[in-house]
Coordinates of C-alpha atoms in Angstrom, one line a residue:
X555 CA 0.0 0.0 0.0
X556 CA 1.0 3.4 -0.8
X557 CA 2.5 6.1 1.9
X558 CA 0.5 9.7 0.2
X559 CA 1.8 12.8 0.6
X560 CA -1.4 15.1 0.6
X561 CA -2.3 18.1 2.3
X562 CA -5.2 19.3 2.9
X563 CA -6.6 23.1 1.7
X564 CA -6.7 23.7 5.5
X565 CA -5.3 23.1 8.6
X566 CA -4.5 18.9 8.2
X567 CA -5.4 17.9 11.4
X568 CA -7.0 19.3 14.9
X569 CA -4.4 18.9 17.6
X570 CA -5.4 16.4 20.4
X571 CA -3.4 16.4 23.5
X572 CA -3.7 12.8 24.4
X573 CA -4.6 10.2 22.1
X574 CA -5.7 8.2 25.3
X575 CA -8.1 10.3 26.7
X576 CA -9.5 10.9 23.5
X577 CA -10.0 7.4 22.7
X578 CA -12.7 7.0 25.9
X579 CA -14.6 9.9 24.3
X580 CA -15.4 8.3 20.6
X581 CA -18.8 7.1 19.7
X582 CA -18.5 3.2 18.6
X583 CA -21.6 2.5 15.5
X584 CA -22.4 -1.5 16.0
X585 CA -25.6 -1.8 13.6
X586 CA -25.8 -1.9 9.6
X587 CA -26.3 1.3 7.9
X588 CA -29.4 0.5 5.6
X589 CA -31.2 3.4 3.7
X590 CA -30.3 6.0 5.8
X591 CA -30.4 4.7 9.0
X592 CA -28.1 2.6 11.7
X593 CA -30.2 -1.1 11.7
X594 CA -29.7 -4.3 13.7
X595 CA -28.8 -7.7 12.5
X596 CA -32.1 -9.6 11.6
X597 CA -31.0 -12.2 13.4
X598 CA -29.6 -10.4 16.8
X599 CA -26.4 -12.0 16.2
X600 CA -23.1 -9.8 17.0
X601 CA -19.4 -10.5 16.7
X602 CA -17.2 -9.1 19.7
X603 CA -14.0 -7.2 18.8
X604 CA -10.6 -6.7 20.5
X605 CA -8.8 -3.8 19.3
X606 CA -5.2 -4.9 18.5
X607 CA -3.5 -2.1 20.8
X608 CA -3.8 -3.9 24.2
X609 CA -5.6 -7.0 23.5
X610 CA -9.0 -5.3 24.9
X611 CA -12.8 -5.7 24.1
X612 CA -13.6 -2.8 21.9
X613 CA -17.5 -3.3 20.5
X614 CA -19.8 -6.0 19.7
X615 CA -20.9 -5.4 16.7
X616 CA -24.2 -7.1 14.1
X617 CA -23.3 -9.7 12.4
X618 CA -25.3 -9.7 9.1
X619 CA -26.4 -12.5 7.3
X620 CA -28.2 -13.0 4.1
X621 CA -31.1 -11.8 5.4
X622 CA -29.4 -8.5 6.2
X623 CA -27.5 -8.4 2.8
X624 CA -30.9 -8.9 0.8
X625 CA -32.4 -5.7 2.7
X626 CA -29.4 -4.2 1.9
X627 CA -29.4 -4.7 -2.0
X628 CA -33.3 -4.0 -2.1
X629 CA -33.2 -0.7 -0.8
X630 CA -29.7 -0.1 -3.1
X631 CA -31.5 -1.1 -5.7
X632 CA -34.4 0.9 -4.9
X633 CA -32.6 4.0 -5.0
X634 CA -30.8 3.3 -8.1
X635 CA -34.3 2.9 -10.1
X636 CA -35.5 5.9 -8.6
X637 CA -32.8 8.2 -10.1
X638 CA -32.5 10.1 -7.5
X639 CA -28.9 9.6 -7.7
X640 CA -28.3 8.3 -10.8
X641 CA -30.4 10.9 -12.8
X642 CA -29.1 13.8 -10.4
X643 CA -26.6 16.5 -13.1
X644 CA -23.2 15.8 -12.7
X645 CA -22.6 18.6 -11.3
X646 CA -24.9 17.7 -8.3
X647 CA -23.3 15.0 -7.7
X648 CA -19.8 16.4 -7.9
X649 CA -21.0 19.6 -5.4
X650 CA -22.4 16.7 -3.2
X651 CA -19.3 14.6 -3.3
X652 CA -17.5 17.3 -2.7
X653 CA -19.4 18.3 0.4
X654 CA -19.0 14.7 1.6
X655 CA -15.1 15.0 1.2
X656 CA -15.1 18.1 3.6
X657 CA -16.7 16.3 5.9
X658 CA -14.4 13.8 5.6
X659 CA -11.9 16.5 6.4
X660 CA -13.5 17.7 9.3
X661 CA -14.1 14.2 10.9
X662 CA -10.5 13.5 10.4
X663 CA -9.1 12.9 13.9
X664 CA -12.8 10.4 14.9
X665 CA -12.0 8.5 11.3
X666 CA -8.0 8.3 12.6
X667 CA -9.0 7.3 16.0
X668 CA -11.4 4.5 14.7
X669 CA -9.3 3.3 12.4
X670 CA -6.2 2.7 14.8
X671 CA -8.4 1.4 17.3
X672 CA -9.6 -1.6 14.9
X673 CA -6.4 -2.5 13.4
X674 CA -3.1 -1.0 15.4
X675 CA -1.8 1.2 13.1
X676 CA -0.1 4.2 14.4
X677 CA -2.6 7.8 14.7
X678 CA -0.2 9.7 12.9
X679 CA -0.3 7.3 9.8
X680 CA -4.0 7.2 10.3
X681 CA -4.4 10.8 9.8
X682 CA -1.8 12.0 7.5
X683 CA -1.7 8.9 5.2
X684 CA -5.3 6.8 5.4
X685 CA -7.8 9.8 6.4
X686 CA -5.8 12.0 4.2
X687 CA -5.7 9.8 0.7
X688 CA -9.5 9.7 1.5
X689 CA -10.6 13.2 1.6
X690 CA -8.2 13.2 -1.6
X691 CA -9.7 10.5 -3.5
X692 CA -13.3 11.6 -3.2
X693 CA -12.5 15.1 -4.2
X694 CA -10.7 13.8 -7.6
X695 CA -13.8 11.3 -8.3
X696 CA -15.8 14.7 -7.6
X697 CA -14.0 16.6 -10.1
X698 CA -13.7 13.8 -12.7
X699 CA -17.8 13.6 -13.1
X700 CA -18.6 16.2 -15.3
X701 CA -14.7 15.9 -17.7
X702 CA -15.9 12.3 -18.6
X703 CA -17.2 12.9 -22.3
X704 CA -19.0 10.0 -24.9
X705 CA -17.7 9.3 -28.0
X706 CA -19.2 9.4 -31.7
X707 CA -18.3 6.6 -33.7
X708 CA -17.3 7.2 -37.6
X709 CA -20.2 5.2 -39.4
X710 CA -20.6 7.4 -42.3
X711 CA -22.9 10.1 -43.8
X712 CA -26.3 7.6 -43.4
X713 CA -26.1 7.0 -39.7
X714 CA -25.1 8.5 -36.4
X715 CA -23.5 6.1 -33.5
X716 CA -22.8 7.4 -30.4
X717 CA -21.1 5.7 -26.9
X718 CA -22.4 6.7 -23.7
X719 CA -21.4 5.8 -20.4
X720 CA -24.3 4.8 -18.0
X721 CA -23.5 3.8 -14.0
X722 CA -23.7 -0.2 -14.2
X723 CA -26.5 -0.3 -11.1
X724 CA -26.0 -1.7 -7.6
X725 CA -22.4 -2.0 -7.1
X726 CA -20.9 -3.9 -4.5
X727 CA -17.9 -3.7 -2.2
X728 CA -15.6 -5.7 -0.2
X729 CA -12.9 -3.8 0.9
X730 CA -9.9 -5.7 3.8
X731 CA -8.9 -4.9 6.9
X732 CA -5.2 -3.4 6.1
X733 CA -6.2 0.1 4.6
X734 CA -10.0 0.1 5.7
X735 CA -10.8 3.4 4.8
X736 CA -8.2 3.9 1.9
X737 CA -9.3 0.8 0.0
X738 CA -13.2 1.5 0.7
X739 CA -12.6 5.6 -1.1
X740 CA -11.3 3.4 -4.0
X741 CA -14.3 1.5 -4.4
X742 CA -17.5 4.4 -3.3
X743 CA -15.4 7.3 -4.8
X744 CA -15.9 6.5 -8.6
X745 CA -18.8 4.1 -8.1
X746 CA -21.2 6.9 -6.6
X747 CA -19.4 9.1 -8.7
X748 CA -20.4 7.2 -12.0
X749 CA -24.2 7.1 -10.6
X750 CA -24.4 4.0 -8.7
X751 CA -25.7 2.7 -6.0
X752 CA -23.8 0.6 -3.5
X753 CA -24.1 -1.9 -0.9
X754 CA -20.2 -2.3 1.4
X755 CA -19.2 -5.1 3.3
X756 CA -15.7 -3.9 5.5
X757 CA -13.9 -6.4 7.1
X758 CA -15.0 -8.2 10.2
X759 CA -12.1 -6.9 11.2
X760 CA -12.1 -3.7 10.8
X761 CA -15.8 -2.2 10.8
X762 CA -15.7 1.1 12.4
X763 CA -14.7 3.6 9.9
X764 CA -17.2 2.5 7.5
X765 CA -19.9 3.1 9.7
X766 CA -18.6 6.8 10.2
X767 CA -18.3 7.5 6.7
X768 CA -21.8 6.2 5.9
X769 CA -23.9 8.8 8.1
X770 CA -20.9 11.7 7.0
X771 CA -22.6 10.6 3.7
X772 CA -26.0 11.2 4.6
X773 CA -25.0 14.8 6.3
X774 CA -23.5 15.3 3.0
X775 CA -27.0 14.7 1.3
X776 CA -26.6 11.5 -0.3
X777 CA -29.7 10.1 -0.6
X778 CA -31.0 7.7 1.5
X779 CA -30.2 3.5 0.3
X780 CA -27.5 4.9 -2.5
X781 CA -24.9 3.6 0.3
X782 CA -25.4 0.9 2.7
X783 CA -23.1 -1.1 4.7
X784 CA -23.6 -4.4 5.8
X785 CA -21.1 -5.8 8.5
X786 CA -20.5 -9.5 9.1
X787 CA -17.6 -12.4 8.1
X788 CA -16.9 -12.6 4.6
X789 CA -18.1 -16.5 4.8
X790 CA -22.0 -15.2 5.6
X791 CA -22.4 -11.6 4.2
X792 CA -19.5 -11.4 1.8
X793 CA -20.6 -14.6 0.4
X794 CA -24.2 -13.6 0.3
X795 CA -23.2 -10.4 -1.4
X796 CA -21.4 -11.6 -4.1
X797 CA -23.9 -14.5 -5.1
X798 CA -26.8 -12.0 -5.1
X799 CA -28.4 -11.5 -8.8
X800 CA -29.2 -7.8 -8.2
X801 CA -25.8 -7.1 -7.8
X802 CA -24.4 -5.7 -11.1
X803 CA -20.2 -5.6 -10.4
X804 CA -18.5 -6.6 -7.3
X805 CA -15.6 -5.1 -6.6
X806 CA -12.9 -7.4 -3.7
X807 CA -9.6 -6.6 -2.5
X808 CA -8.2 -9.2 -0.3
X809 CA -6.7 -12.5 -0.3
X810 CA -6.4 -14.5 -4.3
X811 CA -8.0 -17.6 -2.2
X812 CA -11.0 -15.5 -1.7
X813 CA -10.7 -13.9 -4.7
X814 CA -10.9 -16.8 -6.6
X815 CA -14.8 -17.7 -4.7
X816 CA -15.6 -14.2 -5.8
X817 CA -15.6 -15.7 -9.6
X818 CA -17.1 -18.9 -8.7
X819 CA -19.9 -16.8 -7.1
X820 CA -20.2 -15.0 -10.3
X821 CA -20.8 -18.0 -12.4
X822 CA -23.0 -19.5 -9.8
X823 CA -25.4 -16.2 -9.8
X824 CA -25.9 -14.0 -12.6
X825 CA -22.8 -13.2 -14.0
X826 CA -22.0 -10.1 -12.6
X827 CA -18.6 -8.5 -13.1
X828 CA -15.6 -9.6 -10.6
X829 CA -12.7 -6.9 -9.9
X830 CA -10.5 -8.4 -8.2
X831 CA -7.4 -6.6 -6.3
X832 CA -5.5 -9.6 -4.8
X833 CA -2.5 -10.5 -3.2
X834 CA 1.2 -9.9 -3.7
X835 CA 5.1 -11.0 -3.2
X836 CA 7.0 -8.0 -5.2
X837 CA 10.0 -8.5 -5.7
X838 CA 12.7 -5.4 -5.8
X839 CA 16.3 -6.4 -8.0
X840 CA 18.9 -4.2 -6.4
X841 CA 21.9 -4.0 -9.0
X842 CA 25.8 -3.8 -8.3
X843 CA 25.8 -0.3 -10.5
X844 CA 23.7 1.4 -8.4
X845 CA 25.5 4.1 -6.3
X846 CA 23.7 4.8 -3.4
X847 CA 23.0 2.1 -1.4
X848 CA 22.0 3.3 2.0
X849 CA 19.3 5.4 0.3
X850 CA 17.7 1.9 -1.3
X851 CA 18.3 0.0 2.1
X852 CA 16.1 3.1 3.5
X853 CA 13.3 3.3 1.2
X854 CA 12.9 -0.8 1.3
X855 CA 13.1 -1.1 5.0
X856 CA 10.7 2.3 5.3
X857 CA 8.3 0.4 2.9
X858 CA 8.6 -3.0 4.2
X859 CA 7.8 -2.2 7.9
X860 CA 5.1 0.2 7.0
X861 CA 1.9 -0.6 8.3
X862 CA 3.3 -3.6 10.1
X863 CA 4.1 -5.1 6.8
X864 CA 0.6 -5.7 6.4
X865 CA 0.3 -4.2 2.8
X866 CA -0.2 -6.4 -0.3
X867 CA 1.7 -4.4 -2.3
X868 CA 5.2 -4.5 0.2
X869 CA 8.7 -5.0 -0.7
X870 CA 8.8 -9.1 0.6
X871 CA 11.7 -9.8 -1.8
X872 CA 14.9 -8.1 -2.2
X873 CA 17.6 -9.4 -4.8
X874 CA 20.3 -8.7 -4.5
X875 CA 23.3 -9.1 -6.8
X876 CA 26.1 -11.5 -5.0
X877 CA 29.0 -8.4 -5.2
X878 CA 26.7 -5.9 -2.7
X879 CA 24.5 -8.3 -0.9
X880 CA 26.9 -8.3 2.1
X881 CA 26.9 -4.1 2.3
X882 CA 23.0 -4.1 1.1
X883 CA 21.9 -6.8 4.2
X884 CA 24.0 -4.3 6.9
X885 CA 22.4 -0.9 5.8
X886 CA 18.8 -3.0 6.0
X887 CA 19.7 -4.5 9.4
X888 CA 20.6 -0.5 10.5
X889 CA 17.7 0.4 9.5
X890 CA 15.6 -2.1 11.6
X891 CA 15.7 -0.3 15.0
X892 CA 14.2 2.7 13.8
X893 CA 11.1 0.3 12.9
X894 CA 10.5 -1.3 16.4
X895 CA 6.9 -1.0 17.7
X896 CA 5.5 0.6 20.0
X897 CA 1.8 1.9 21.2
X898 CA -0.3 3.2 18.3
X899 CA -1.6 6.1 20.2
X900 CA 1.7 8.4 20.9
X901 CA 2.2 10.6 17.4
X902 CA 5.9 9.7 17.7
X903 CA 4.9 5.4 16.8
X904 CA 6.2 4.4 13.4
X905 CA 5.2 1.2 13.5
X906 CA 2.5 -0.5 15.1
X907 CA 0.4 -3.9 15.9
X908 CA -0.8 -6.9 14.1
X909 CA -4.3 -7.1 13.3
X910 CA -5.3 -9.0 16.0
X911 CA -4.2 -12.5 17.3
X912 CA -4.6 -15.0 15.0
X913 CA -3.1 -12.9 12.5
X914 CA 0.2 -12.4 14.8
X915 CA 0.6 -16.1 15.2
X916 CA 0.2 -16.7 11.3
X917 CA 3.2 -14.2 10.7
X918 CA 4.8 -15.6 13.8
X919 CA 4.6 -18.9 12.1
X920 CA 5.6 -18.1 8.7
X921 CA 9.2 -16.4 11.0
X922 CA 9.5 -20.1 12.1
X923 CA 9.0 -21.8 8.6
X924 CA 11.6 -19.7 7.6
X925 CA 14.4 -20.4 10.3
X926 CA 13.2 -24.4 9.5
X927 CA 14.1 -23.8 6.2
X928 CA 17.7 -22.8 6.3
X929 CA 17.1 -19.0 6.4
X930 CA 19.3 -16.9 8.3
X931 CA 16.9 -14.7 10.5
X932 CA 19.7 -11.7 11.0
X933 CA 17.2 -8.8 12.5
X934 CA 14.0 -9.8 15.0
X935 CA 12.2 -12.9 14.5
X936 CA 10.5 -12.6 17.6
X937 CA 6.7 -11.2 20.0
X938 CA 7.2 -7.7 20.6
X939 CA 5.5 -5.9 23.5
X940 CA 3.8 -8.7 25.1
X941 CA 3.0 -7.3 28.6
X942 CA 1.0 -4.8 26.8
X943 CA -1.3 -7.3 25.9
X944 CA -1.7 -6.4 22.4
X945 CA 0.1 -7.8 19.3
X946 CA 3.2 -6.9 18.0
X947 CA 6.1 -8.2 15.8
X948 CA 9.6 -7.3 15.7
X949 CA 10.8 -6.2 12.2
X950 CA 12.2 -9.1 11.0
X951 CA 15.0 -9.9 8.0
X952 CA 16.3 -12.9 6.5
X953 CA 19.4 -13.6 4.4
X954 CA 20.6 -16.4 2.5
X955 CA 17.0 -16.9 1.2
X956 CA 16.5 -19.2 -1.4
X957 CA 13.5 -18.5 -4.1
X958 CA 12.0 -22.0 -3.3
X959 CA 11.8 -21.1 0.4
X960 CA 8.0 -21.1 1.5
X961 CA 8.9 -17.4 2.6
X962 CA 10.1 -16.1 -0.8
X963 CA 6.8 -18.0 -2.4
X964 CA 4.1 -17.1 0.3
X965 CA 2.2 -13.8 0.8
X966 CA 2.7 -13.4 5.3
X967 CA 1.6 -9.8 4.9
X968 CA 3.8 -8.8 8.3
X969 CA 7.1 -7.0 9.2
X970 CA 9.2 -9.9 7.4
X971 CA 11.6 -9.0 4.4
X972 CA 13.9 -12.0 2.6
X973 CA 16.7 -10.8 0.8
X974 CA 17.6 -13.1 -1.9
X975 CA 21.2 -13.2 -4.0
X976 CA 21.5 -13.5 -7.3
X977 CA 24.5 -12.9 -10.0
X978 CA 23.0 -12.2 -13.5
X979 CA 20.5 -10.2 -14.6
X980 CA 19.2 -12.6 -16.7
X981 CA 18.7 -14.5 -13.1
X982 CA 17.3 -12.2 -10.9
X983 CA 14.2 -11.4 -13.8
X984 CA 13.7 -15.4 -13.4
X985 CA 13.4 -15.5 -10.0
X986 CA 11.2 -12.3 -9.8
X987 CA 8.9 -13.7 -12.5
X988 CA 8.3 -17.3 -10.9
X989 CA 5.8 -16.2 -7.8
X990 CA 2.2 -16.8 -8.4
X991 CA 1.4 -13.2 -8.0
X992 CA 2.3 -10.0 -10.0
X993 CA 1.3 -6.6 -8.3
X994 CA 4.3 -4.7 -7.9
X995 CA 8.4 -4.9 -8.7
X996 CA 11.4 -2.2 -8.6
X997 CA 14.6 -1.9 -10.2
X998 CA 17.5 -0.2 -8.8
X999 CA 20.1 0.6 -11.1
X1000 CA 21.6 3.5 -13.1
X1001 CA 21.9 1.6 -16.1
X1002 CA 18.9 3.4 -18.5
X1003 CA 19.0 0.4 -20.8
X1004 CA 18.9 -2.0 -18.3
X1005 CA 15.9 -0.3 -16.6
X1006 CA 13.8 0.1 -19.4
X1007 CA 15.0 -3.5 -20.4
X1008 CA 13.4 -5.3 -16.9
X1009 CA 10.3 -2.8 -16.6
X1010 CA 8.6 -4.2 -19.6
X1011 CA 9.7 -7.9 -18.7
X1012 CA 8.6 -8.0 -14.8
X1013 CA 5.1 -9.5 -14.9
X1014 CA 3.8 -6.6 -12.5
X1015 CA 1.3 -4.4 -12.7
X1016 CA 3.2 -1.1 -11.2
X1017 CA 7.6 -1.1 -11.7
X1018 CA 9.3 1.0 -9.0
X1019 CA 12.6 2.3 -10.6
X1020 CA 15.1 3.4 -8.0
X1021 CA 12.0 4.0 -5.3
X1022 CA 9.4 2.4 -4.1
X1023 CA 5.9 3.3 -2.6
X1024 CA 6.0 6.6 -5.3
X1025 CA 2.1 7.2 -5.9
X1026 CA -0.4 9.0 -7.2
X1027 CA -4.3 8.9 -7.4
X1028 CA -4.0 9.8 -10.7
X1029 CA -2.5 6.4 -11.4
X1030 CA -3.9 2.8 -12.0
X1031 CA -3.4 0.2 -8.8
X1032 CA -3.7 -3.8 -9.8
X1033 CA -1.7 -6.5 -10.7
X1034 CA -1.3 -9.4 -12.7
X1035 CA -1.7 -13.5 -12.9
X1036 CA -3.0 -14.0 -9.4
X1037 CA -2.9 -10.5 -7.7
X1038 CA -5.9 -9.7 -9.7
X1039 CA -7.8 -8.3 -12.4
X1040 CA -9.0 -5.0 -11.1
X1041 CA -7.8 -2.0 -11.0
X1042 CA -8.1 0.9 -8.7
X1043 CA -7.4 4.7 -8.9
X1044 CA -7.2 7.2 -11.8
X1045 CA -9.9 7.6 -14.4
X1046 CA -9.8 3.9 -15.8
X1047 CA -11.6 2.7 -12.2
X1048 CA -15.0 4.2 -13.6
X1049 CA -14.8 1.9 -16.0
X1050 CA -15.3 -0.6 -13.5
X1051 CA -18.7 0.5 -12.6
X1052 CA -19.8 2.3 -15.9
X1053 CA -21.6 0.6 -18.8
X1054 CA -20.7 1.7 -22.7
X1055 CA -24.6 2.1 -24.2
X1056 CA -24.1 2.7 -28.4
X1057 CA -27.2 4.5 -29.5
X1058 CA -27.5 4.2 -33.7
X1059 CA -29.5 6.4 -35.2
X1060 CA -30.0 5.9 -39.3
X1061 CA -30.2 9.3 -41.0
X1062 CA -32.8 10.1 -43.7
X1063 CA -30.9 11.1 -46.6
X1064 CA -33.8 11.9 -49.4
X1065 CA -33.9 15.0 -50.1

């Protein structure tokens, strides 16, 4: 995931004193948002919640079910036939959106608050990185509705064809627990932008934010049942979500397992269209004629250990050629310390916790695999913070990793980075090519041929050259073979949730 550098038109964020005493005064939503209005689970079922910080009960919140997700899509689809938002001018929908990312703006320390409070990360990350690209990403889908033209097609002097674009329908959305509010702007932003309507299921994991930004929404005059949200596990509301037949497009960004049911579900239902933003191991090739080694040892250490290495999009893989790997492994191990956990909550915390439990032990696991293996664990490797009760992981490195390890094959999505040698060029493009997955690579080198050479050849859907996490919303986000078919961002993600109408029209020529 990508580290934005966005500032606001205003002051970025209202200073609070203590993080701590602030925490105690947030409002915690725990029902569905269903046309308009906060809604209990039809079955009165809830799912309790620790927040990853100190190992605490946060909320109980509804656990929705089919049931719940059919309410959902009814009164999505409701809306959507009424036109109300789909027939509103562009440029009432823009001034709306644009209201609705000000809000945004001025909800940005709650929105912070709720989102480190659900998954760990640290406040001042959550407000000038998550909360930020938000605000930012509505704003551009605001802008963008009313500079998206039609076409006319060149049929000849008898007839006139011309391409519309029309919003799809009900759209829905399930967005992961790593960047909840981040990857949820990148599915409402151009969907409600395009004209649809739109039922969300957030991670079980991570629920709060979403429930925030869906009454911001109605304050911002969105019209009642154009956004819903529908909270539950993926197995029971995900599931009923994507097999429902008035969904139009789903769009999922999570794990390729999951991602691979989300096609399944398709064929099983009414073929709606799957985008899906998956998984990743990117792989960076760190060349002998690069000069500045301490700044790449930086950048991949800054971007591996960011957001607890939870991002799908991190630097797991470094190659290294056999002549600098020694030097390249030291300026990575230095950089380790300045990574070390601690709580979420002070503004000084680079790095934070785990998820939650399970998700600790699964990364925790993968650190053992590896020492198995033959792996030399040279940084970490080990629980951090444990009296604090919440869930931490050391930044952790390996050497000597070999591309068949489990570790250099296996998306762990936490703070654990494998550095892998290799001599040729010709080797390191086969070793970064034979993963299962294909979101992201880099290149470091000052060798223009060379660079241009390996950027067309790595099977990735974004090439870092001599950085890594650069970013822009402007930009597509997606990958290749099994990190997915979608893409996020830019002005190609309306596409996604937009339908090309060709109206012909035959031309009387008698005079």
């Amino acid at each position: 995931m990508i580290k934005y550098l966005i500032i606001f038109e205003g002051e970025l964020i209202m200073h609070i004193a203590n993080w701590h005493e602030y925490r105690n005064k947030i409002k915690l939503n725990n029902t569905h948002w269903i046309n308009g209005s906060f809604v209990e689970s039809k079955s009165g079922q809830t799912i309790d919640k620790q927040t990853p910080i100190d190992g605490k009960h946060l909320v109980s919140f509804a656990r929705g079910t089919k049931a719940d997700v059919d309410t959902a899509v009814a009164a999505a689809k409701k809306a959507f036939c009424s036109g109300i938002w789909s027939d509103l001018a562009p440029a009432k929908r823009k001034a709306i959106l644009l209201n609705f990312a000000k809000l945004i703006e001025d909800n940005c320390n709650e929105l912070a608050m709720l989102e480190t409070l659900d998954m760990g990360k640290p406040i001042s990350e959550s407000i000038n990185v998550d909360v930020s690209a938000t605000v930012n990403c509505f704003r551009y889908y605001a802008e963008a509705i009313d500079k998206v033209y039609g076409e006319v097609a060149p049929t000849g002097p008898d007839s006139f064809a011309y391409i519309i674009k029309q919003p799809v329908g009900v759209v829905g959305a399930i967005v992961p627990w790593n960047y909840p509010l981040i990857m949820t702007a990148w599915k409402l932003a151009p969907a409600l932008a395009a004209g649809n309507a739109v039922v969300l299921k957030p991670s079980e994991r991570s629920p709060l934010s979403a429930l925030k930004l869906a009454e911001l929404a109605k304050e911002a005059l969105i019209p009642d049942g154009v956004l819903n949200v529908v909270l539950g596990y993926g197995h029971e509301a995900g599931e009923a979500l994507a097999l429902h037949p008035d969904v139009n497009v789903l769009g999922f960004t999570g794990s390729t397992l999951t991602g691979k049911k989300m096609l399944a579900y398709s064929s099983q239902s009414n073929l709606k269209r799957i985008y899906n933003e998956l998984g990743g191991k990117s792989a960076v090739l760190v060349f002998n004629d690069y000069n500045n080694l301490e700044r790449a040892a930086a950048t991949l250490a800054g971007s591996m250990f960011y957001n607890q290495g939870q991002s799908c999009n991190a630097p797991s893989r470094i190659l290294v050629q056999e002549d600098i790997a020694d030097e390249m492994v030291k300026l990575l191990a230095k950089r380790a310390p300045l990574h070390q956990p601690a709580d979420p909550l002070l503004p000084t915390t680079g790095m934070g916790a785990m998820v939650d439990q399970k998700h600790m032990e699964r990364v925790l696991a993968y650190i053992e695999t590896g020492n198995k293996n033959g792996a030399e664990c040279i940084v970490g490797g080990k629980r951090a913070l444990s009296d604090s009760g919440g869930y931490y992981i050391e930044p952790t490195i390996f050497d000597k990793v070999t591309p068949n390890m489990t570790i250099a094959q296996e998306e762990i999505f936490g703070p654990v980075l494998s550095v892998i040698r290799f001599k040729t060029e010709a080797e390191a493009l086969q070793i970064a090519n034979a993963s299962d997955y294909g979101l992201q690579a880099g290149i470091w080198s000052n060798d223009v041929s060379r660079i241009h050479r390996l950027a067309r050849k790595l099977q990735a859907g974004t090439v870092h050259v001599n950085q890594f996490d650069g970013d822009n919303i402007t930009v597509p986000f997606g990958g290749v073979k099994q990190s997915g078919n979608g893409r996020d961002k830019s002005l190609h993600a309306l596409d996604k949730y937009t339908e090309l109408k060709t109206v012909w029209l035959q031309i009387n020529t008698d005079n």
